[in-house]
Amino acid sequence: RMTDVESQMKKFLAVILLAALLVGVKFFYLDRSAAKEIDAQLQRTERFVSVKYKSVSRDWLSWRPRMKHVTIAPVGASSSVEVESILIRQFDKAHEIPFAMDIECNGVKTAVNDANFGAAAPDLQKMGYTEMQGVLRLNYEYQPEQKTFKLHEFRVGAENVGHLTFSLHLGNLDLNPQNLLFLLMTYPNITIQRAELRYDDDSLISRIQHLQAAKEGKSDEAIVNEWTAQLDKELAQATNEFSKDALNAVKTFVKRPKRLKIVVAPNPPISLKALERIDPRNAPQTLNMNVTS
């Protein structure tokens, strides 16, 4: 009957509304707990940097704290950076020096002016930059038992500029705060196991070429030809395969700016002390270094 159907519908809607209310209350308390968690961490850095935010919530996918509309300014500095959101995926709270951290900043807004870029500001403005909006990610992990440090990713970049990504794997590293003096004495024994530096271009290189062309009254193509001609001269003087490969990679990148990557993967890993003793001419081979584009 219609009345029975209406009755069942009303009960169903009541259940839906109750569920929505419970979910809303849950998120309210989750957001409050996230804010408390954030404030506790910010107290540890307030001597060095001022951080202000408008709101904190839990990320729907990871349930990690996310700060929104953040202003960051080093203590005593006149400049500041605006960030749309900061997601804290991981933050070790058990140690004075965090043994693990995974933080991602999105919508990092920086005005292109003298305060932020110094003498480079005028040229950046000529290249069409008035404000840069980028990303920053820091993700690392330290294993005290193995004394290994893995910088999984340090990435910084901006739209219409480019992105720089760095990773690093070190061994025989003691980050115990009580042993920092010992660390200073034993740092030569730290070993490099792997390092990678990658640059992905997003129009910065072509803008630099265009700016130089405008200053010299030439075409962009002429500037590219000049750069590659200089690299060809260096290639003619190269005496080892690494130098030739590296220069050819840079030449390819200059012609078609996309990606340039440098990888260091010594086998076996090499200590900083041993690295200091290497003849610079033998360093690329010892470090098992290669450059690709």
Short mmCIF file of C-alpha atoms in Angstrom, two decimals:
data_model
loop_
_atom_site.label_atom_id
_atom_site.label_comp_id
_atom_site.label_asym_id
_atom_site.label_seq_id
_atom_site.Cartn_x
_atom_site.Cartn_y
_atom_site.Cartn_z
CA ARG A 1 0.00 0.00 0.00
CA MET A 2 1.03 3.64 -0.58
CA THR A 3 1.05 4.41 3.14
CA ASP A 4 3.36 1.44 3.80
CA VAL A 5 5.68 2.56 1.02
CA GLU A 6 5.72 6.11 2.39
CA SER A 7 6.42 4.78 5.87
CA GLN A 8 9.36 2.69 4.62
CA MET A 9 10.73 5.63 2.65
CA LYS A 10 10.57 7.86 5.71
CA LYS A 11 12.43 5.24 7.76
CA PHE A 12 15.03 4.90 4.99
CA LEU A 13 15.54 8.68 4.81
CA ALA A 14 15.83 8.83 8.59
CA VAL A 15 18.61 6.22 8.49
CA ILE A 16 20.41 8.14 5.74
CA LEU A 17 20.18 11.40 7.67
CA LEU A 18 21.41 9.73 10.85
CA ALA A 19 24.35 8.19 8.99
CA ALA A 20 25.22 11.55 7.44
CA LEU A 21 25.05 13.17 10.88
CA LEU A 22 27.35 10.54 12.39
CA VAL A 23 29.84 10.89 9.53
CA GLY A 24 29.79 14.67 9.93
CA VAL A 25 30.44 14.42 13.66
CA LYS A 26 33.25 11.93 13.03
CA PHE A 27 34.96 14.24 10.54
CA PHE A 28 34.54 17.16 12.92
CA TYR A 29 36.45 15.36 15.65
CA LEU A 30 39.01 14.02 13.18
CA ASP A 31 39.66 17.56 11.95
CA ARG A 32 40.01 18.79 15.54
CA SER A 33 42.50 16.02 16.33
CA ALA A 34 44.41 16.87 13.13
CA ALA A 35 44.65 20.52 14.20
CA LYS A 36 46.01 19.52 17.61
CA GLU A 37 48.54 17.24 15.95
CA ILE A 38 49.68 20.02 13.61
CA ASP A 39 49.94 22.62 16.38
CA ALA A 40 52.08 20.28 18.47
CA GLN A 41 54.54 19.85 15.60
CA LEU A 42 54.65 23.57 14.79
CA GLN A 43 55.72 24.33 18.34
CA ARG A 44 58.95 22.45 17.60
CA THR A 45 59.84 24.81 14.73
CA GLU A 46 58.51 28.18 15.94
CA ARG A 47 62.02 29.41 16.80
CA PHE A 48 63.06 29.15 13.15
CA VAL A 49 59.94 29.64 11.05
CA SER A 50 56.52 31.21 11.44
CA VAL A 51 53.67 29.09 10.07
CA LYS A 52 50.06 30.28 9.95
CA TYR A 53 47.12 28.42 8.46
CA LYS A 54 43.38 28.92 7.99
CA SER A 55 42.19 25.33 8.41
CA VAL A 56 43.26 21.73 9.01
CA SER A 57 41.43 18.59 7.91
CA ARG A 58 42.02 14.89 7.35
CA ASP A 59 42.81 13.86 3.80
CA TRP A 60 39.96 11.66 2.50
CA LEU A 61 42.28 9.09 0.94
CA SER A 62 45.14 8.82 3.42
CA TRP A 63 43.47 10.21 6.60
CA ARG A 64 46.63 12.25 7.11
CA PRO A 65 46.51 15.88 8.30
CA ARG A 66 46.22 18.49 5.54
CA MET A 67 46.80 22.18 6.21
CA LYS A 68 45.11 24.68 3.90
CA HIS A 69 45.97 28.28 2.98
CA VAL A 70 49.32 28.34 4.76
CA THR A 71 51.72 31.27 5.13
CA ILE A 72 55.36 30.39 5.86
CA ALA A 73 58.01 32.94 6.81
CA PRO A 74 61.47 32.42 8.32
CA VAL A 75 61.76 34.19 11.68
CA GLY A 76 63.24 37.64 11.16
CA ALA A 77 62.81 37.58 7.35
CA SER A 78 60.78 40.10 5.37
CA SER A 79 59.59 37.63 2.70
CA SER A 80 56.99 34.88 3.01
CA VAL A 81 55.55 32.06 0.92
CA GLU A 82 51.87 31.27 0.41
CA VAL A 83 50.92 27.58 0.14
CA GLU A 84 47.46 26.34 -0.83
CA SER A 85 47.80 23.03 1.01
CA ILE A 86 50.33 20.92 2.90
CA LEU A 87 49.72 17.19 3.28
CA ILE A 88 51.63 15.46 6.07
CA ARG A 89 51.81 11.80 5.09
CA GLN A 90 54.34 10.87 7.76
CA PHE A 91 56.14 12.68 10.56
CA ASP A 92 58.20 10.90 13.21
CA LYS A 93 57.33 12.38 16.60
CA ALA A 94 59.35 9.98 18.75
CA HIS A 95 62.78 11.51 18.14
CA GLU A 96 64.24 14.99 18.54
CA ILE A 97 65.48 14.74 14.96
CA PRO A 98 62.58 13.11 13.03
CA PHE A 99 63.77 9.76 11.68
CA ALA A 100 61.09 9.79 8.97
CA MET A 101 59.15 12.50 7.19
CA ASP A 102 56.92 12.67 4.14
CA ILE A 103 55.45 16.11 3.48
CA GLU A 104 53.98 17.47 0.26
CA CYS A 105 53.25 21.14 -0.43
CA ASN A 106 50.97 22.06 -3.33
CA GLY A 107 50.18 25.48 -4.72
CA VAL A 108 53.35 27.11 -3.39
CA LYS A 109 52.96 30.71 -4.49
CA THR A 110 56.00 32.97 -4.69
CA ALA A 111 55.93 36.46 -6.16
CA VAL A 112 58.72 37.19 -8.61
CA ASN A 113 60.29 40.26 -7.03
CA ASP A 114 63.59 41.46 -5.59
CA ALA A 115 62.75 40.22 -2.08
CA ASN A 116 62.32 36.64 -3.25
CA PHE A 117 64.67 36.36 -6.23
CA GLY A 118 67.19 39.17 -5.82
CA ALA A 119 69.14 40.18 -8.92
CA ALA A 120 67.49 37.43 -10.99
CA ALA A 121 64.02 39.01 -10.64
CA PRO A 122 64.23 41.41 -13.63
CA ASP A 123 65.22 38.66 -16.07
CA LEU A 124 62.57 36.31 -14.69
CA GLN A 125 59.97 39.03 -15.21
CA LYS A 126 61.16 39.49 -18.80
CA MET A 127 60.68 35.76 -19.29
CA GLY A 128 57.03 36.19 -18.36
CA TYR A 129 57.10 35.22 -14.69
CA THR A 130 55.18 37.42 -12.26
CA GLU A 131 54.30 34.67 -9.78
CA MET A 132 55.47 31.10 -9.54
CA GLN A 133 53.13 28.39 -8.32
CA GLY A 134 54.81 25.15 -7.59
CA VAL A 135 55.14 22.00 -5.52
CA LEU A 136 57.58 20.74 -2.94
CA ARG A 137 57.92 17.21 -1.57
CA LEU A 138 60.27 15.90 1.10
CA ASN A 139 60.24 12.17 1.79
CA TYR A 140 63.04 10.51 3.76
CA GLU A 141 63.61 7.66 6.19
CA TYR A 142 66.43 6.90 8.63
CA GLN A 143 67.01 3.40 9.97
CA PRO A 144 69.04 3.69 13.24
CA GLU A 145 69.74 -0.04 13.47
CA GLN A 146 71.24 -0.23 9.96
CA LYS A 147 72.53 3.37 10.16
CA THR A 148 71.14 4.06 6.68
CA PHE A 149 69.55 7.25 5.42
CA LYS A 150 67.28 7.17 2.38
CA LEU A 151 66.10 10.41 0.86
CA HIS A 152 63.40 8.85 -1.26
CA GLU A 153 62.48 12.15 -2.87
CA PHE A 154 63.18 15.82 -2.59
CA ARG A 155 61.24 17.50 -5.36
CA VAL A 156 60.79 21.17 -6.02
CA GLY A 157 59.39 22.89 -9.07
CA ALA A 158 56.80 25.17 -10.57
CA GLU A 159 54.37 25.23 -13.46
CA ASN A 160 55.84 26.67 -16.68
CA VAL A 161 59.31 26.47 -15.12
CA GLY A 162 60.51 22.95 -14.37
CA HIS A 163 60.91 20.34 -11.64
CA LEU A 164 64.09 19.26 -9.88
CA THR A 165 64.07 15.86 -8.15
CA PHE A 166 66.84 14.51 -5.92
CA SER A 167 67.23 11.15 -4.17
CA LEU A 168 70.08 9.88 -2.01
CA HIS A 169 71.03 6.69 -0.16
CA LEU A 170 73.74 6.90 2.53
CA GLY A 171 75.18 4.24 4.81
CA ASN A 172 77.13 4.21 8.09
CA LEU A 173 75.37 7.35 9.31
CA ASP A 174 74.58 7.89 13.00
CA LEU A 175 71.91 10.55 13.53
CA ASN A 176 71.49 10.01 17.27
CA PRO A 177 71.31 13.56 18.77
CA GLN A 178 73.52 12.41 21.67
CA ASN A 179 76.18 11.30 19.17
CA LEU A 180 76.32 14.40 16.98
CA LEU A 181 79.87 15.20 18.12
CA PHE A 182 80.80 11.63 17.23
CA LEU A 183 79.16 12.15 13.84
CA LEU A 184 81.35 15.17 13.16
CA MET A 185 84.45 13.08 13.84
CA THR A 186 83.34 10.04 11.84
CA TYR A 187 81.60 11.66 8.86
CA PRO A 188 84.43 10.52 6.49
CA ASN A 189 83.18 6.96 7.03
CA ILE A 190 79.69 7.75 5.69
CA THR A 191 79.17 5.83 2.47
CA ILE A 192 77.44 6.93 -0.71
CA GLN A 193 75.36 4.07 -2.08
CA ARG A 194 73.31 5.88 -4.70
CA ALA A 195 72.29 9.39 -5.73
CA GLU A 196 70.10 10.68 -8.53
CA LEU A 197 69.44 14.21 -9.74
CA ARG A 198 66.78 14.77 -12.39
CA TYR A 199 65.53 17.95 -14.03
CA ASP A 200 62.28 17.95 -16.01
CA ASP A 201 61.87 21.13 -17.99
CA ASP A 202 58.55 22.94 -18.36
CA SER A 203 59.55 25.81 -20.71
CA LEU A 204 62.28 27.45 -18.56
CA ILE A 205 65.12 26.56 -20.95
CA SER A 206 63.28 27.80 -24.03
CA ARG A 207 62.43 31.03 -22.19
CA ILE A 208 66.12 31.52 -21.32
CA GLN A 209 67.05 30.95 -24.96
CA HIS A 210 64.38 33.42 -26.07
CA LEU A 211 65.56 36.04 -23.55
CA GLN A 212 69.18 35.74 -24.70
CA ALA A 213 68.05 35.96 -28.32
CA ALA A 214 66.11 39.17 -27.57
CA LYS A 215 69.11 40.72 -25.79
CA GLU A 216 71.46 39.91 -28.67
CA GLY A 217 69.01 40.64 -31.47
CA LYS A 218 69.09 37.09 -32.77
CA SER A 219 66.60 34.31 -33.38
CA ASP A 220 65.95 31.57 -30.86
CA GLU A 221 67.32 29.06 -33.36
CA ALA A 222 70.58 31.00 -33.62
CA ILE A 223 71.05 30.85 -29.86
CA VAL A 224 70.42 27.09 -29.82
CA ASN A 225 72.97 26.69 -32.63
CA GLU A 226 75.53 28.71 -30.67
CA TRP A 227 75.03 26.59 -27.56
CA THR A 228 75.36 23.32 -29.49
CA ALA A 229 78.43 24.63 -31.37
CA GLN A 230 80.13 25.31 -28.04
CA LEU A 231 79.26 21.82 -26.86
CA ASP A 232 80.69 20.38 -30.11
CA LYS A 233 84.00 22.15 -29.36
CA GLU A 234 84.08 20.57 -25.92
CA LEU A 235 83.19 17.19 -27.42
CA ALA A 236 86.17 17.44 -29.78
CA GLN A 237 88.43 17.92 -26.75
CA ALA A 238 86.85 15.17 -24.61
CA THR A 239 89.28 12.40 -23.70
CA ASN A 240 87.03 9.77 -22.08
CA GLU A 241 83.72 8.08 -22.80
CA PHE A 242 81.96 9.59 -19.79
CA SER A 243 82.69 13.16 -20.92
CA LYS A 244 81.52 12.36 -24.43
CA ASP A 245 78.31 10.72 -23.23
CA ALA A 246 77.59 13.57 -20.80
CA LEU A 247 78.19 16.29 -23.39
CA ASN A 248 76.02 14.48 -25.94
CA ALA A 249 73.23 14.23 -23.35
CA VAL A 250 73.46 17.95 -22.64
CA LYS A 251 73.48 18.68 -26.36
CA THR A 252 70.29 16.67 -26.84
CA PHE A 253 68.72 18.49 -23.90
CA VAL A 254 69.64 21.92 -25.30
CA LYS A 255 68.01 21.07 -28.62
CA ARG A 256 64.89 19.49 -27.09
CA PRO A 257 64.64 20.49 -23.43
CA LYS A 258 62.76 17.68 -21.73
CA ARG A 259 64.72 15.78 -19.11
CA LEU A 260 68.32 15.67 -17.90
CA LYS A 261 69.34 13.02 -15.36
CA ILE A 262 72.55 12.34 -13.44
CA VAL A 263 72.95 9.04 -11.58
CA VAL A 264 75.72 8.01 -9.19
CA ALA A 265 75.75 4.31 -8.21
CA PRO A 266 79.19 3.21 -6.96
CA ASN A 267 79.68 -0.54 -6.69
CA PRO A 268 80.75 -1.15 -4.00
CA PRO A 269 79.54 1.96 -2.10
CA ILE A 270 82.27 4.51 -1.48
CA SER A 271 83.06 6.42 1.72
CA LEU A 272 83.43 10.20 1.78
CA LYS A 273 87.03 9.73 2.92
CA ALA A 274 87.84 7.57 -0.10
CA LEU A 275 86.01 10.00 -2.37
CA GLU A 276 88.27 12.85 -1.27
CA ARG A 277 91.34 10.86 -2.35
CA ILE A 278 90.10 10.09 -5.85
CA ASP A 279 91.72 11.76 -8.82
CA PRO A 280 88.93 13.98 -10.27
CA ARG A 281 89.64 12.45 -13.69
CA ASN A 282 88.73 9.01 -12.32
CA ALA A 283 85.71 10.13 -10.27
CA PRO A 284 83.02 9.37 -12.90
CA GLN A 285 84.24 5.79 -13.33
CA THR A 286 84.70 5.19 -9.58
CA LEU A 287 81.25 6.60 -8.82
CA ASN A 288 79.69 4.72 -11.74
CA MET A 289 78.24 8.03 -12.90
CA ASN A 290 76.18 8.58 -16.01
CA VAL A 291 74.29 11.47 -17.55
CA THR A 292 71.29 10.93 -19.79
CA SER A 293 68.74 13.10 -21.56
#
